[in-house]
Short mmCIF file of C-alpha atoms in Angstrom, two decimals:
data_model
loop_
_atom_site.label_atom_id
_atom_site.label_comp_id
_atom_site.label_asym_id
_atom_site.label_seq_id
_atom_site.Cartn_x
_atom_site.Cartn_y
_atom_site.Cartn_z
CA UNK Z 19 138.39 -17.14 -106.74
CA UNK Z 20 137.70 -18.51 -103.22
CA UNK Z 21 139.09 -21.87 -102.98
CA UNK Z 22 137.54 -22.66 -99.83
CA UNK Z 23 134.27 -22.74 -101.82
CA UNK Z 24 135.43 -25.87 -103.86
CA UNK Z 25 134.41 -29.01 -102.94
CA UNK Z 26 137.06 -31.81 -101.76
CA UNK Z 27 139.78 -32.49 -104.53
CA UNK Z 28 139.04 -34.67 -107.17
CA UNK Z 29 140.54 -38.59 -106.45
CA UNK Z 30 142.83 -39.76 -109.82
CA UNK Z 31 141.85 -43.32 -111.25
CA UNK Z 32 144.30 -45.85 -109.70
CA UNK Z 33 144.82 -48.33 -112.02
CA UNK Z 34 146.81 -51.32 -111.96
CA UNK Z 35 147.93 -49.64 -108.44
CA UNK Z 36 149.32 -46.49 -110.68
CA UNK Z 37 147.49 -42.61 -110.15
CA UNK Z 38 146.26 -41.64 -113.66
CA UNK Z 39 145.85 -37.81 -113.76
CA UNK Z 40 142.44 -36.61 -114.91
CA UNK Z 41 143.63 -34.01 -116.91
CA UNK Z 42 146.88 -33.75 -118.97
CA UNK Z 43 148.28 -30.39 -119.36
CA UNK Z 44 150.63 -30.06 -122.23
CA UNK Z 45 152.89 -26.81 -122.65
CA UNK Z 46 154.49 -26.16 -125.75
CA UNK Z 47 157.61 -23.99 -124.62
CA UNK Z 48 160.02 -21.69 -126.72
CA UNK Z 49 162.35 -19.15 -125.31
CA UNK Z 50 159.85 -18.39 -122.54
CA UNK Z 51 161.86 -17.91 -119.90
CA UNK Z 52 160.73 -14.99 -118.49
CA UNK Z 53 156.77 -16.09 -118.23
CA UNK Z 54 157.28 -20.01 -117.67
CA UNK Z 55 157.28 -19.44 -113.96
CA UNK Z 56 153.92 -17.35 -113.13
CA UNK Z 57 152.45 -20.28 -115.48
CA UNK Z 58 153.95 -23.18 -113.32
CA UNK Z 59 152.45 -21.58 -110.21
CA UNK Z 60 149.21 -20.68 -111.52
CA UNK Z 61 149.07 -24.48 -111.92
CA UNK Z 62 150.12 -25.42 -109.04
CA UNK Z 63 147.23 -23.40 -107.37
CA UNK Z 64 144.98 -25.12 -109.66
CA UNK Z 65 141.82 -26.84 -107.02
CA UNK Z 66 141.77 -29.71 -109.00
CA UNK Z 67 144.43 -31.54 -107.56
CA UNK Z 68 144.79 -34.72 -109.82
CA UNK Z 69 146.21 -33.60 -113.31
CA UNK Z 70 149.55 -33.91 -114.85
CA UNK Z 71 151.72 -31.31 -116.94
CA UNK Z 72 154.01 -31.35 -119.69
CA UNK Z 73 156.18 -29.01 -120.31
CA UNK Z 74 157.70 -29.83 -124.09
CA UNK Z 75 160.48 -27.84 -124.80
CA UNK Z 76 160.87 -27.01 -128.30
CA UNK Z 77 164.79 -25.91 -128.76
CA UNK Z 78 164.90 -23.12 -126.32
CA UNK Z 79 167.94 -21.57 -125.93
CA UNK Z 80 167.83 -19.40 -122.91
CA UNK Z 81 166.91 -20.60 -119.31
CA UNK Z 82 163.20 -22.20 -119.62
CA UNK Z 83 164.69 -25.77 -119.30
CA UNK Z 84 166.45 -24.93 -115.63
CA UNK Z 85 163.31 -23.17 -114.79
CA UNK Z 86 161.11 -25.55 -114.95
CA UNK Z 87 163.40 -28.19 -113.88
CA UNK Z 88 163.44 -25.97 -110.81
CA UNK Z 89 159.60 -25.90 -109.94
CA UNK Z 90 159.41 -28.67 -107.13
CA UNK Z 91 155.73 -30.05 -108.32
CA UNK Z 92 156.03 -33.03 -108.91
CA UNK Z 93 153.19 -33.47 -111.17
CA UNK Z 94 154.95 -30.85 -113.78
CA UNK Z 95 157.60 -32.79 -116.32
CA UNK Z 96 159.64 -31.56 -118.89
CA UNK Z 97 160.16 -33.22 -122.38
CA UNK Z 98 163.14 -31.87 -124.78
CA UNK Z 99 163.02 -31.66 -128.54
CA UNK Z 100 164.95 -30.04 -130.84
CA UNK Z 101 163.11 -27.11 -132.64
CA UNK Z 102 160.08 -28.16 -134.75
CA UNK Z 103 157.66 -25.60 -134.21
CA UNK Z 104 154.27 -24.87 -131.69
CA UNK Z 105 152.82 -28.39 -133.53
CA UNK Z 106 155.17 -30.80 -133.10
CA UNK Z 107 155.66 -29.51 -129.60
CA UNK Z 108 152.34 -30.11 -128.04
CA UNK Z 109 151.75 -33.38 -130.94
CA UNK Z 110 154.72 -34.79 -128.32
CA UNK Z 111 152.99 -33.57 -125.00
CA UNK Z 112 149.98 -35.14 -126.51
CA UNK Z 113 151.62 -38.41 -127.10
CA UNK Z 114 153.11 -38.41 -123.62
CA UNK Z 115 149.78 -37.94 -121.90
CA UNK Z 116 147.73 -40.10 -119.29
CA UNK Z 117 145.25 -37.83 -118.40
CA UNK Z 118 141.32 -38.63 -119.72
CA UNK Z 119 141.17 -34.89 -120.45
CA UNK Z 120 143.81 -32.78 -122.35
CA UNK Z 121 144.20 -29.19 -122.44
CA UNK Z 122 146.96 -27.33 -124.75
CA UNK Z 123 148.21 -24.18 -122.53
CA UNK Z 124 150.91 -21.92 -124.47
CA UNK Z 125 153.92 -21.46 -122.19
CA UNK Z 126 153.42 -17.73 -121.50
CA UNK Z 127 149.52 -17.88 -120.75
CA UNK Z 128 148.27 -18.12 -117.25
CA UNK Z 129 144.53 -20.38 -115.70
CA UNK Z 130 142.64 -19.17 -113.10
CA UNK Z 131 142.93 -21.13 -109.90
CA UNK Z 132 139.49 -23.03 -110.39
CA UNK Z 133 139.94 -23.55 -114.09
CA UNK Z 134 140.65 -26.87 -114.56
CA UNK Z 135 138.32 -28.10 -111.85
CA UNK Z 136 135.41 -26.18 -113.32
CA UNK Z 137 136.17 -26.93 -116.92
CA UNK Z 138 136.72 -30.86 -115.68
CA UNK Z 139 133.47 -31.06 -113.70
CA UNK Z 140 131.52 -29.68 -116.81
CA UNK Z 141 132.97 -32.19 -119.27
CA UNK Z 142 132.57 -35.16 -116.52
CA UNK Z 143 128.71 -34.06 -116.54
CA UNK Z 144 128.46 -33.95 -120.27
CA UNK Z 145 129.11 -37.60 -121.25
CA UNK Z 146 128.01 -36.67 -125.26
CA UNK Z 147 130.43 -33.96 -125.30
CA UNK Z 148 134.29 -33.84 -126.92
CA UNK Z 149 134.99 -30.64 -125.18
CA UNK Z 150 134.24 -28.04 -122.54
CA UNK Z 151 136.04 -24.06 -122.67
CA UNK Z 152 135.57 -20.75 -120.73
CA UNK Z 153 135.95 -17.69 -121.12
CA UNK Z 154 139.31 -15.70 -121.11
CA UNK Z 155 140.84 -12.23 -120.31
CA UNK Z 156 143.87 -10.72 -122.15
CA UNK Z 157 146.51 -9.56 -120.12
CA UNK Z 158 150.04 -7.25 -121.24
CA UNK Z 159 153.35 -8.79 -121.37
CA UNK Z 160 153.93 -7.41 -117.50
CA UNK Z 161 150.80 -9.36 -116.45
CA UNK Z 162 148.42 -6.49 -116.37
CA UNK Z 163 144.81 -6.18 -117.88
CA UNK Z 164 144.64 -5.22 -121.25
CA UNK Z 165 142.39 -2.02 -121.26
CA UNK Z 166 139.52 -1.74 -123.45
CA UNK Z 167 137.95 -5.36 -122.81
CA UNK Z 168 134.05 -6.21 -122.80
CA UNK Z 169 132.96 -7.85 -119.61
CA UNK Z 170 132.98 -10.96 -119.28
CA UNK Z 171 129.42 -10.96 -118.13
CA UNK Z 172 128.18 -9.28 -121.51
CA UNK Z 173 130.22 -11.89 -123.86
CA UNK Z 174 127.83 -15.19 -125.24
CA UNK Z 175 129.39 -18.30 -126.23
CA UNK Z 176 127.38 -21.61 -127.65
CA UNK Z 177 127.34 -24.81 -126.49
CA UNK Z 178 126.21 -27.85 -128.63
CA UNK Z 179 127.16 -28.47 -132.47
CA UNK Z 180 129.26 -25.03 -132.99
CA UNK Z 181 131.23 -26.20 -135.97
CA UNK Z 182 129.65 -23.89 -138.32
CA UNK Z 183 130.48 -20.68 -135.74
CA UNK Z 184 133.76 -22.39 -135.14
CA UNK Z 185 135.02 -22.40 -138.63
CA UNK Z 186 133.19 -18.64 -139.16
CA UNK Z 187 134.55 -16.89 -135.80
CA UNK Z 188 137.40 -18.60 -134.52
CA UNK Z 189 135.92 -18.40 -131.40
CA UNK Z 190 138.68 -19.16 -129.15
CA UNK Z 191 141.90 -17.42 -128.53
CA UNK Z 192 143.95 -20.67 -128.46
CA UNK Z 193 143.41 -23.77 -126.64
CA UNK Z 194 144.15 -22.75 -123.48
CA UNK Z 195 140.07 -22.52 -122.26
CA UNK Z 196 139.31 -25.65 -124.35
CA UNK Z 197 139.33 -28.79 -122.30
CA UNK Z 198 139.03 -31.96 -124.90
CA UNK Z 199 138.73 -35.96 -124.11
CA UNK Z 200 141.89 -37.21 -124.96
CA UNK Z 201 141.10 -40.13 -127.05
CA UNK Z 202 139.27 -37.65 -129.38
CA UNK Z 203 142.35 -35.40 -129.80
CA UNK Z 204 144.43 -38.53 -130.65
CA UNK Z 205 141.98 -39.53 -132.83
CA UNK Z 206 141.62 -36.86 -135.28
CA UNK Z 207 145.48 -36.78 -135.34
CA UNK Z 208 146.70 -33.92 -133.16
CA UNK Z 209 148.08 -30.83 -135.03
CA UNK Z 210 148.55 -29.99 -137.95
CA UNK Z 211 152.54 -29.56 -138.31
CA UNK Z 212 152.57 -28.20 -141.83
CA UNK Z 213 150.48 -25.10 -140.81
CA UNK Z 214 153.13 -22.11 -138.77
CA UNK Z 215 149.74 -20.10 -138.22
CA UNK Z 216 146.04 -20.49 -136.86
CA UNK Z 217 146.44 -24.07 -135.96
CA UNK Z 218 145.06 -23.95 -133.13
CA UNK Z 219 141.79 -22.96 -135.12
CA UNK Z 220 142.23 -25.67 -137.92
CA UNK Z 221 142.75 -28.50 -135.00
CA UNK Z 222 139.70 -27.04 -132.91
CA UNK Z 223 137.42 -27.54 -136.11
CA UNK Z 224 138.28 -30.76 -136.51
CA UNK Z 225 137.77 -31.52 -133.08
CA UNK Z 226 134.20 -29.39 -133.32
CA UNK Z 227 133.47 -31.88 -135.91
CA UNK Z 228 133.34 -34.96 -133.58
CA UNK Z 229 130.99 -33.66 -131.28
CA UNK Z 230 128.90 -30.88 -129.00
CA UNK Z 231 131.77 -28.34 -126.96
CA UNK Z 232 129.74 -27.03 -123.51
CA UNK Z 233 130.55 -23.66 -122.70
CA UNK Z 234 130.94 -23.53 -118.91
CA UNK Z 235 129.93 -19.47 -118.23
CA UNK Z 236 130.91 -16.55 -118.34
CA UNK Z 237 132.19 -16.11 -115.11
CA UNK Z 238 134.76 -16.88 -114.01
CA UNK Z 239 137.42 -16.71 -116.53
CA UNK Z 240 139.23 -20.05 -117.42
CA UNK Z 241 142.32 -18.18 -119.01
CA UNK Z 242 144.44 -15.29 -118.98
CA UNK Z 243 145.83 -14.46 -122.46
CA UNK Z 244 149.19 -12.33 -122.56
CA UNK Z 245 149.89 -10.13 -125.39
CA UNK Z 246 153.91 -10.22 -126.24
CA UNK Z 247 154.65 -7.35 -129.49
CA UNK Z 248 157.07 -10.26 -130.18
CA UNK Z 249 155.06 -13.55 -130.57
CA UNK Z 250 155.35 -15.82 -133.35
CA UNK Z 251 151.20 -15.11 -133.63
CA UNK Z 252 151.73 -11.41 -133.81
CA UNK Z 253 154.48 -11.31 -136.16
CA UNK Z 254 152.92 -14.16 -138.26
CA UNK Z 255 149.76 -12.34 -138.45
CA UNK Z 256 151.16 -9.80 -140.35
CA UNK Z 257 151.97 -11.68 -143.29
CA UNK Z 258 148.41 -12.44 -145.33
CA UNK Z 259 150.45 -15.43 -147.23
CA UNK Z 260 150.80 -17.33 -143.69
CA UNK Z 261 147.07 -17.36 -143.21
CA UNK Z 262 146.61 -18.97 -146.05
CA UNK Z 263 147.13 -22.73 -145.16
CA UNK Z 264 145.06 -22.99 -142.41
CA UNK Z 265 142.18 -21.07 -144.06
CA UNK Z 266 142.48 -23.86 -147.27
CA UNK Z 267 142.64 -26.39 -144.70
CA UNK Z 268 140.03 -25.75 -143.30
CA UNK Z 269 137.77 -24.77 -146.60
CA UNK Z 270 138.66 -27.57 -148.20
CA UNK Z 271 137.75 -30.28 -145.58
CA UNK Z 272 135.59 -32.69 -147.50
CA UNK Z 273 134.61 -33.66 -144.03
CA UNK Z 274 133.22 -30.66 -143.05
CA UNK Z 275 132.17 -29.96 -146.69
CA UNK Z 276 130.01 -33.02 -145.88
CA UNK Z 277 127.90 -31.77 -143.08
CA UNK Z 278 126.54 -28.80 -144.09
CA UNK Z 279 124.04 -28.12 -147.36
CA UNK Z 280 125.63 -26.42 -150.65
CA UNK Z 281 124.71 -23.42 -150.17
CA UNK Z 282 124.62 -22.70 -146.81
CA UNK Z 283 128.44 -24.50 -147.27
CA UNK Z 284 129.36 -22.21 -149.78
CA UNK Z 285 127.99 -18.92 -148.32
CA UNK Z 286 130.23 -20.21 -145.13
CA UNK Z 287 133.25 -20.11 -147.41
CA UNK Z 288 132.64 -16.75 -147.72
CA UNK Z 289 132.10 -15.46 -144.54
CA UNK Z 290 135.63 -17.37 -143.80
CA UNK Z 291 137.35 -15.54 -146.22
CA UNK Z 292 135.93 -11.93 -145.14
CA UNK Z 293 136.58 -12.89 -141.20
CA UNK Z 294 140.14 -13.32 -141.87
CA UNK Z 295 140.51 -10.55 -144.49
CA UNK Z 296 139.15 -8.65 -141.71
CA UNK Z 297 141.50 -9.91 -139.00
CA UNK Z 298 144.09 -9.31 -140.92
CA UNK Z 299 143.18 -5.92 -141.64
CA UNK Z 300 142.20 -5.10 -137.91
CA UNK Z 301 145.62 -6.41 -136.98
CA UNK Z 302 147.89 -4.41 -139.15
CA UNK Z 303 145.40 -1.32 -138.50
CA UNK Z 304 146.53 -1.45 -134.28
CA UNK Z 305 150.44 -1.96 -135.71
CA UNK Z 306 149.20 1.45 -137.64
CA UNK Z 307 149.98 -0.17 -141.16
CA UNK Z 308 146.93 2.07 -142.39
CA UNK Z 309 147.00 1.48 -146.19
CA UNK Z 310 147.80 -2.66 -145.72
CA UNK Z 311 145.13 -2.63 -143.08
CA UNK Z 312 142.55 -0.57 -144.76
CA UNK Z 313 142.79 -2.46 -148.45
CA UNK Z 314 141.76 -5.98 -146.49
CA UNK Z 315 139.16 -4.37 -144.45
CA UNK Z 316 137.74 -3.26 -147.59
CA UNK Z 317 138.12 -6.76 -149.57
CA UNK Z 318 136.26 -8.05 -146.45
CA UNK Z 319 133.44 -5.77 -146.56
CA UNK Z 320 133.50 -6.02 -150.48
CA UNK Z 321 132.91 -10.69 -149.93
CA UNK Z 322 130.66 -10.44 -147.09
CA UNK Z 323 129.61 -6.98 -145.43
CA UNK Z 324 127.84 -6.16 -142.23
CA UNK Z 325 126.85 -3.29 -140.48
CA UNK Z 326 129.63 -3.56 -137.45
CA UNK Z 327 132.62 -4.23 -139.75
CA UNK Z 328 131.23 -0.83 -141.99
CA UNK Z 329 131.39 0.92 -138.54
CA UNK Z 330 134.37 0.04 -137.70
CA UNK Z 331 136.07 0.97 -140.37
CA UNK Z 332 134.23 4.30 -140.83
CA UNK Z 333 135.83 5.04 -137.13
CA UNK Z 334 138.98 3.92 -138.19
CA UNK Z 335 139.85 6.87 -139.78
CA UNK Z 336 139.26 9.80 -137.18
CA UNK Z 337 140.88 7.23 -134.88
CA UNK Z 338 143.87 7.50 -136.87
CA UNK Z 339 143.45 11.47 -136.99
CA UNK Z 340 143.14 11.79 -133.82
CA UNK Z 341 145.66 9.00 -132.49
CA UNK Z 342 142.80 7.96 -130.01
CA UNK Z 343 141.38 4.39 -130.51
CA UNK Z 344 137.73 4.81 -130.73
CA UNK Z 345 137.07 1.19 -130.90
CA UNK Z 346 138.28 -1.52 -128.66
CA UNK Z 347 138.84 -4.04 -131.38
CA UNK Z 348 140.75 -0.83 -133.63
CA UNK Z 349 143.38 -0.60 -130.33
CA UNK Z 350 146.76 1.27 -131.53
CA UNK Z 351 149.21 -2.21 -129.50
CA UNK Z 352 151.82 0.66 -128.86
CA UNK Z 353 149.65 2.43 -126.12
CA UNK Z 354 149.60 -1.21 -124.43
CA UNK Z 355 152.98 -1.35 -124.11
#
């Protein structure tokens, strides 16, 4: 985190005797008044000097607007819209932007100080690549470290054609540690507006699918993730039915269908289906919706078992005896909070 360690600050492309940004930061903002200022600063303390950000509100109705309108960077602007949803917000921040490099940061998120410059630097090196991303660290709605976390020095990410782990995992927690060329996020059309969950996955495949992502290292970490019991992601991820659209996007993507042999294609399908079941499950299991959790943990293990999912759920249940969470990824959210 020493800043004095950074080289000189990066200069922006003058063209036709106007600064381009490198780097476009768009910020899809809804009712986030109360975390919309630690994420302005945490720009502003960014070491890569040259990069723009737009704030696109999305029908807020309590003070975000006058916040931001307050933050006296002048490389931060704000866009209005009336409400269409996460998509359509950063689709217009995306439309807006003049940066080379584009990174979608969720209005209640923070990035460390040397994120953008690392993250930049990487993808500048990497002519090939569509997209660099980092590692990130989830943090409680007060800003705190989420307990329970493995190091960041332990955790392995892959660089090069990851579309197949991409589409698997969901590697990324959003795309707030994902730094893409801009013409290639313009190019296979932005975001998906139809899907209200796990677009951020469905637009990261398709961007996977254009090229090799870098990963920059483990250390250290590009993005801090905050956990709010009242997200539209939490809630949403309750509800099986709102999964379902972006896992049928994705599945049936004759593009992707395309790259990969039948069966290997077809035994992906239903790995896909047993990761989500699984998420699914995991997530209603820390809201302590035992039987809801338990029946898709089981469905999981029942399309596509393995030995860590079996032992998680075997611990599941003296973890609910015994109100202790056993398991990191089994965490009961209401001793977070």
């Amino acid at each position: 985190m020493d800043a004095a360690r950074v080289g000189p600050a990066r200069t922006a492309v003058n063209v036709n005797g106007m600064q381009v940004p490198t780097v476009s930061v768009v910020v899809p903002a809804f009712n986030v008044g109360s975390y919309i200022a630690p994420l302005l600063r945490s720009l502003s303390a960014q070491t890569l000097a040259t990069f723009e950000a737009i704030v696109v509100d999305d029908g807020s109705t309590d003070d975000t607007c006058a916040i931001v309108e307050a933050h006296t960077d002048a490389r931060v602007r704000l866009i209005r819209q009336a409400n269409q949803g996460v998509s359509a917000a950063r689709n217009a921040g995306l439309a807006a932007a003049c940066g080379a490099f584009v990174l979608f940061l969720d209005g209640d998120d923070l990035l460390h100080p040397r994120a953008l410059e690392r993250l930049t630097r990487t993808l500048e090196r990497h002519p090939d690549a569509v997209a660099t991303y980092g590692t990130f660290i989830k943090i409680r709605e007060n800003g705190e470290r989420q307990p329970g976390q493995k190091p960041l020095e332990l955790q392995r990410y892959p660089s090069g054609d990851i579309l197949a782990q991409v589409i698997e995992q969901n590697i990324f927690a959003n795309g707030g540690h994902v730094l893409l060329r801009r013409d290639i996020a313009l190019a296979i059309g932005g975001f998906d507006r139809r899907l209200s969950l796990s677009e951020d996955w469905e637009f990261l495949c398709r961007a996977a699918s254009r090229g090799q992502f870098v990963f920059i290292g483990q250390t250290p970490e590009v993005l801090y993730l905050r956990l709010r019991s009242g997200s539209l992601s939490r809630n949403a991820a309750r509800s099986w039915e709102r999964s379902l659209p972006a896992v049928r996007a994705v599945l049936d993507n004759e593009e992707f269908r395309g790259k990969f042999p039948r069966r290997r294609w077809t035994a992906l399908c239903r790995r896909v289906r047993a990761s989500h079941l699984w998420e699914f499950g995991r997530v209603n299991f820390c809201e302590r919706r035992y039987d809801m959790a338990r029946s898709f943990m089981w469905r999981s293990l029942l399309i596509a078992p393995t030995v860590k999912r079996a032992a998680m759920l075997a611990l599941s249940y003296p973890s609910q005896i015994l109100d202790v969470s056993l398991v990191g990824r089994l965490r009961f959210v209401d001793h977070d909070r």
